Coordinates of C-alpha atoms in Angstrom, one line a residue:
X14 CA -74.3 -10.5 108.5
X15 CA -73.9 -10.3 104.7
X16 CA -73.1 -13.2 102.3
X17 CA -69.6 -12.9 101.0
X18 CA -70.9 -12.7 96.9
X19 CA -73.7 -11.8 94.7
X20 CA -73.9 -11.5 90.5
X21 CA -76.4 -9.4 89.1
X22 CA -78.2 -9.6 85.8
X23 CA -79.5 -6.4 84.2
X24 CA -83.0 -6.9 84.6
X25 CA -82.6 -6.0 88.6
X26 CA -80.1 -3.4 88.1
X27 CA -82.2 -1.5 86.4
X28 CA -85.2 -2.1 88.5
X29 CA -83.0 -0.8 91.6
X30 CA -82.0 2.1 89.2
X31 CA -85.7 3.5 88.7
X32 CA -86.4 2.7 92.5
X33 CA -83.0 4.5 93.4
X34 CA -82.1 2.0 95.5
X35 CA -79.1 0.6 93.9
X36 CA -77.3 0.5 97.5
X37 CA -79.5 -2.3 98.5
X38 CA -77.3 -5.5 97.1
X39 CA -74.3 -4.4 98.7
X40 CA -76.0 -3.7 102.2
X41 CA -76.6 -7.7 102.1
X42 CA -73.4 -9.4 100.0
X43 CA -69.7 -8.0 100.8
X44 CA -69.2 -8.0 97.4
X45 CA -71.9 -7.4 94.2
X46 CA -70.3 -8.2 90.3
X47 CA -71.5 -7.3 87.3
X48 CA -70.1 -8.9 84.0
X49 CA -69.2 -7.0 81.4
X50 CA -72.1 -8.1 79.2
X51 CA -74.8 -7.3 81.6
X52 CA -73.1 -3.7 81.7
X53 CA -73.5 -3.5 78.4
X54 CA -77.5 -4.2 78.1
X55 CA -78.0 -1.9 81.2
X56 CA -75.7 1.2 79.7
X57 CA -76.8 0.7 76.4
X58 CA -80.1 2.6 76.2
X59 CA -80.6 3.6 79.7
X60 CA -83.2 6.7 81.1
X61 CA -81.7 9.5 82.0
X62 CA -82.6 8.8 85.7
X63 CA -81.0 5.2 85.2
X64 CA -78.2 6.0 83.3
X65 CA -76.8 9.0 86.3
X66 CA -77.8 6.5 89.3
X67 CA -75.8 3.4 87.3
X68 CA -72.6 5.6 86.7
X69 CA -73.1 6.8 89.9
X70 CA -73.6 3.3 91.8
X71 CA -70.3 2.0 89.7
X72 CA -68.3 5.1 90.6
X73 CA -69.2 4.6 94.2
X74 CA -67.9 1.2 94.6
X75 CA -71.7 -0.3 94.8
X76 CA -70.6 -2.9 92.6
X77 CA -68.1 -4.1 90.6
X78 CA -68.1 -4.5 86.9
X79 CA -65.5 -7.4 86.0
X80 CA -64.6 -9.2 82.6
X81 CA -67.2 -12.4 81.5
X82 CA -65.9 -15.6 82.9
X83 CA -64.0 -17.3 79.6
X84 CA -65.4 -20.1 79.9
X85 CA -69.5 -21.2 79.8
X86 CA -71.0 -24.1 80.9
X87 CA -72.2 -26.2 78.1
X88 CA -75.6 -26.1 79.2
X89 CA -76.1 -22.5 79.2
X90 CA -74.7 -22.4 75.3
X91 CA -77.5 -24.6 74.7
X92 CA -80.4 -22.2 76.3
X93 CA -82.6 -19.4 75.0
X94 CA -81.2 -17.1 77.8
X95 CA -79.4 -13.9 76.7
X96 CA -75.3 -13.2 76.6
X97 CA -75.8 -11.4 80.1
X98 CA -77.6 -13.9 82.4
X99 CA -75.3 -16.3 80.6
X100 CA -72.2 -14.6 81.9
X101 CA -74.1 -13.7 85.1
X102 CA -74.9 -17.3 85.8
X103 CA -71.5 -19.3 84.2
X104 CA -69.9 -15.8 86.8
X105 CA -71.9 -17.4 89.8
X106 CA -70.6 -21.1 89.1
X107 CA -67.0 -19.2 89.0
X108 CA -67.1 -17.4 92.1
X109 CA -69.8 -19.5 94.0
X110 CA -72.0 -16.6 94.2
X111 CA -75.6 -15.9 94.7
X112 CA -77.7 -14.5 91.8
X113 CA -79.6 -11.1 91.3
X114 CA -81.9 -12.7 88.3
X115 CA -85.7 -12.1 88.0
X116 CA -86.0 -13.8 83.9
X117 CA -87.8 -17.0 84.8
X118 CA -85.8 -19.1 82.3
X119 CA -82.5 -17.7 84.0
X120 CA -83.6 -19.0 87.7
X121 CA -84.4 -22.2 86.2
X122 CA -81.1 -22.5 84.6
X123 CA -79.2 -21.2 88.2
X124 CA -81.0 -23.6 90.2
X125 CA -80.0 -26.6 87.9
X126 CA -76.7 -25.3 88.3
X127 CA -77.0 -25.2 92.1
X128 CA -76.6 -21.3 92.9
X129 CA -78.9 -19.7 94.7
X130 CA -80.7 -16.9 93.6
X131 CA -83.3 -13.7 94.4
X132 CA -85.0 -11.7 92.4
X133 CA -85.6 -7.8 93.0
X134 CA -88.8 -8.2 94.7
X135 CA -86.9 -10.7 97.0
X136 CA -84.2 -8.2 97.8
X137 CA -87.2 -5.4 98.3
X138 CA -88.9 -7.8 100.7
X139 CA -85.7 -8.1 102.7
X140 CA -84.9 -4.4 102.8
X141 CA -88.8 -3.6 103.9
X142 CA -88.5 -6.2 106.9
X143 CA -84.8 -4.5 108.1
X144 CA -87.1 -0.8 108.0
X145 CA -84.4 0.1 104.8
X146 CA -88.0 1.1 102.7
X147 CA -90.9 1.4 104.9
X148 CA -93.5 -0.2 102.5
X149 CA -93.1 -2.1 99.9
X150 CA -96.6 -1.6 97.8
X151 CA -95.6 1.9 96.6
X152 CA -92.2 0.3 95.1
X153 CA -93.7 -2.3 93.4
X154 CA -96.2 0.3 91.6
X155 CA -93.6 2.4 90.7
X156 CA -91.6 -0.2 88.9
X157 CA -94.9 -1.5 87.1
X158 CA -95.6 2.2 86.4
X159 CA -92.4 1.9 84.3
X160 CA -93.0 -1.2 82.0
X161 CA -90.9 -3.5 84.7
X162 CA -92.5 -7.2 85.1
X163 CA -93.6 -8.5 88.1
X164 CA -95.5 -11.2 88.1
X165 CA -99.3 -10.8 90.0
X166 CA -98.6 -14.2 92.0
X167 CA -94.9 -13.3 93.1
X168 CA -96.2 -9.6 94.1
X169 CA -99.3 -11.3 95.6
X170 CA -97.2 -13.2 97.9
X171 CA -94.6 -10.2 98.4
X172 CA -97.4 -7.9 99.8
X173 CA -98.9 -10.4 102.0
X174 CA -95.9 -11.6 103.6
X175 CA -95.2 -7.7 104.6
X176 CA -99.2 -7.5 105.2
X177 CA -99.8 -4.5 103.1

């Protein structure tokens, strides 16, 4: 059964986008938004590879790319977080949806705000234990083979839950 809403940030879009695997989100939430800012940071100097699998993901209905909420929550004016997991999270409030986030900062500011979130290696986990990716070691290198951050502990912990 999938949860009714998800918001995702950039950082995890384009993550899915190198892994091609941008179908994942909306095999798990009936609906997947993006806000208009986080569109912006993830069209706005894309790969080649990431910029034809985004389009393509959008024209396909994988998710949906919807104005920023008008208004923020005071508290996430006041943080060091960026214009898109701003709009992401104050979206999530909104629509009282889970969050795609993997910035550390940004899952600290949606769990003060009380909305649930995973991160891509979450999602990844997930999709290895329903057989949608049949290992999930080979993913994580590839995303670390691009520059993407995953941090040792949380991919430590990933890998050993799925015993590879």
């Amino acid at each position: 059964m999938s949860a009714a809403c998800l918001v995702a940030d950039s950082g995890p879009l384009i993550a899915l986008a190198r892994l091609d695997l941008l179908g994942l989100p909306s095999r798990y939430f009936e609906q997947v938004l993006v806000t208009s800012s986080v569109w912006l940071e993830v069209t706005r100097k894309p790969g080649v590879d990431e910029a034809a699998r985004l389009s393509s993901a959008a024209e396909n209905h994988l998710f949906r790319v919807v104005p920023d909420p008008a208004a923020i929550p005071a508290a996430l004016l006041r943080t060091s977080i960026d214009a898109g997991e701003r709009s992401a999270i104050a979206l999530a409030i909104e629509r009282e949806a889970t969050l795609l986030l993997d910035d550390r900062r940004a899952r600290g500011m949606a769990a003060e705000s009380g909305r649930p979130v995973i991160g891509t290696l979450g999602l990844l986990v997930r999709a290895r234990e329903e057989g949608f990716v049949a290992a999930l070691r080979p993913l994580v290198e590839q995303l670390r083979s691009t520059g993407y951050f995953l941090s040792d502990g949380l991919v430590a912990d990933a890998l050993s839950s799925q015993n590879e």
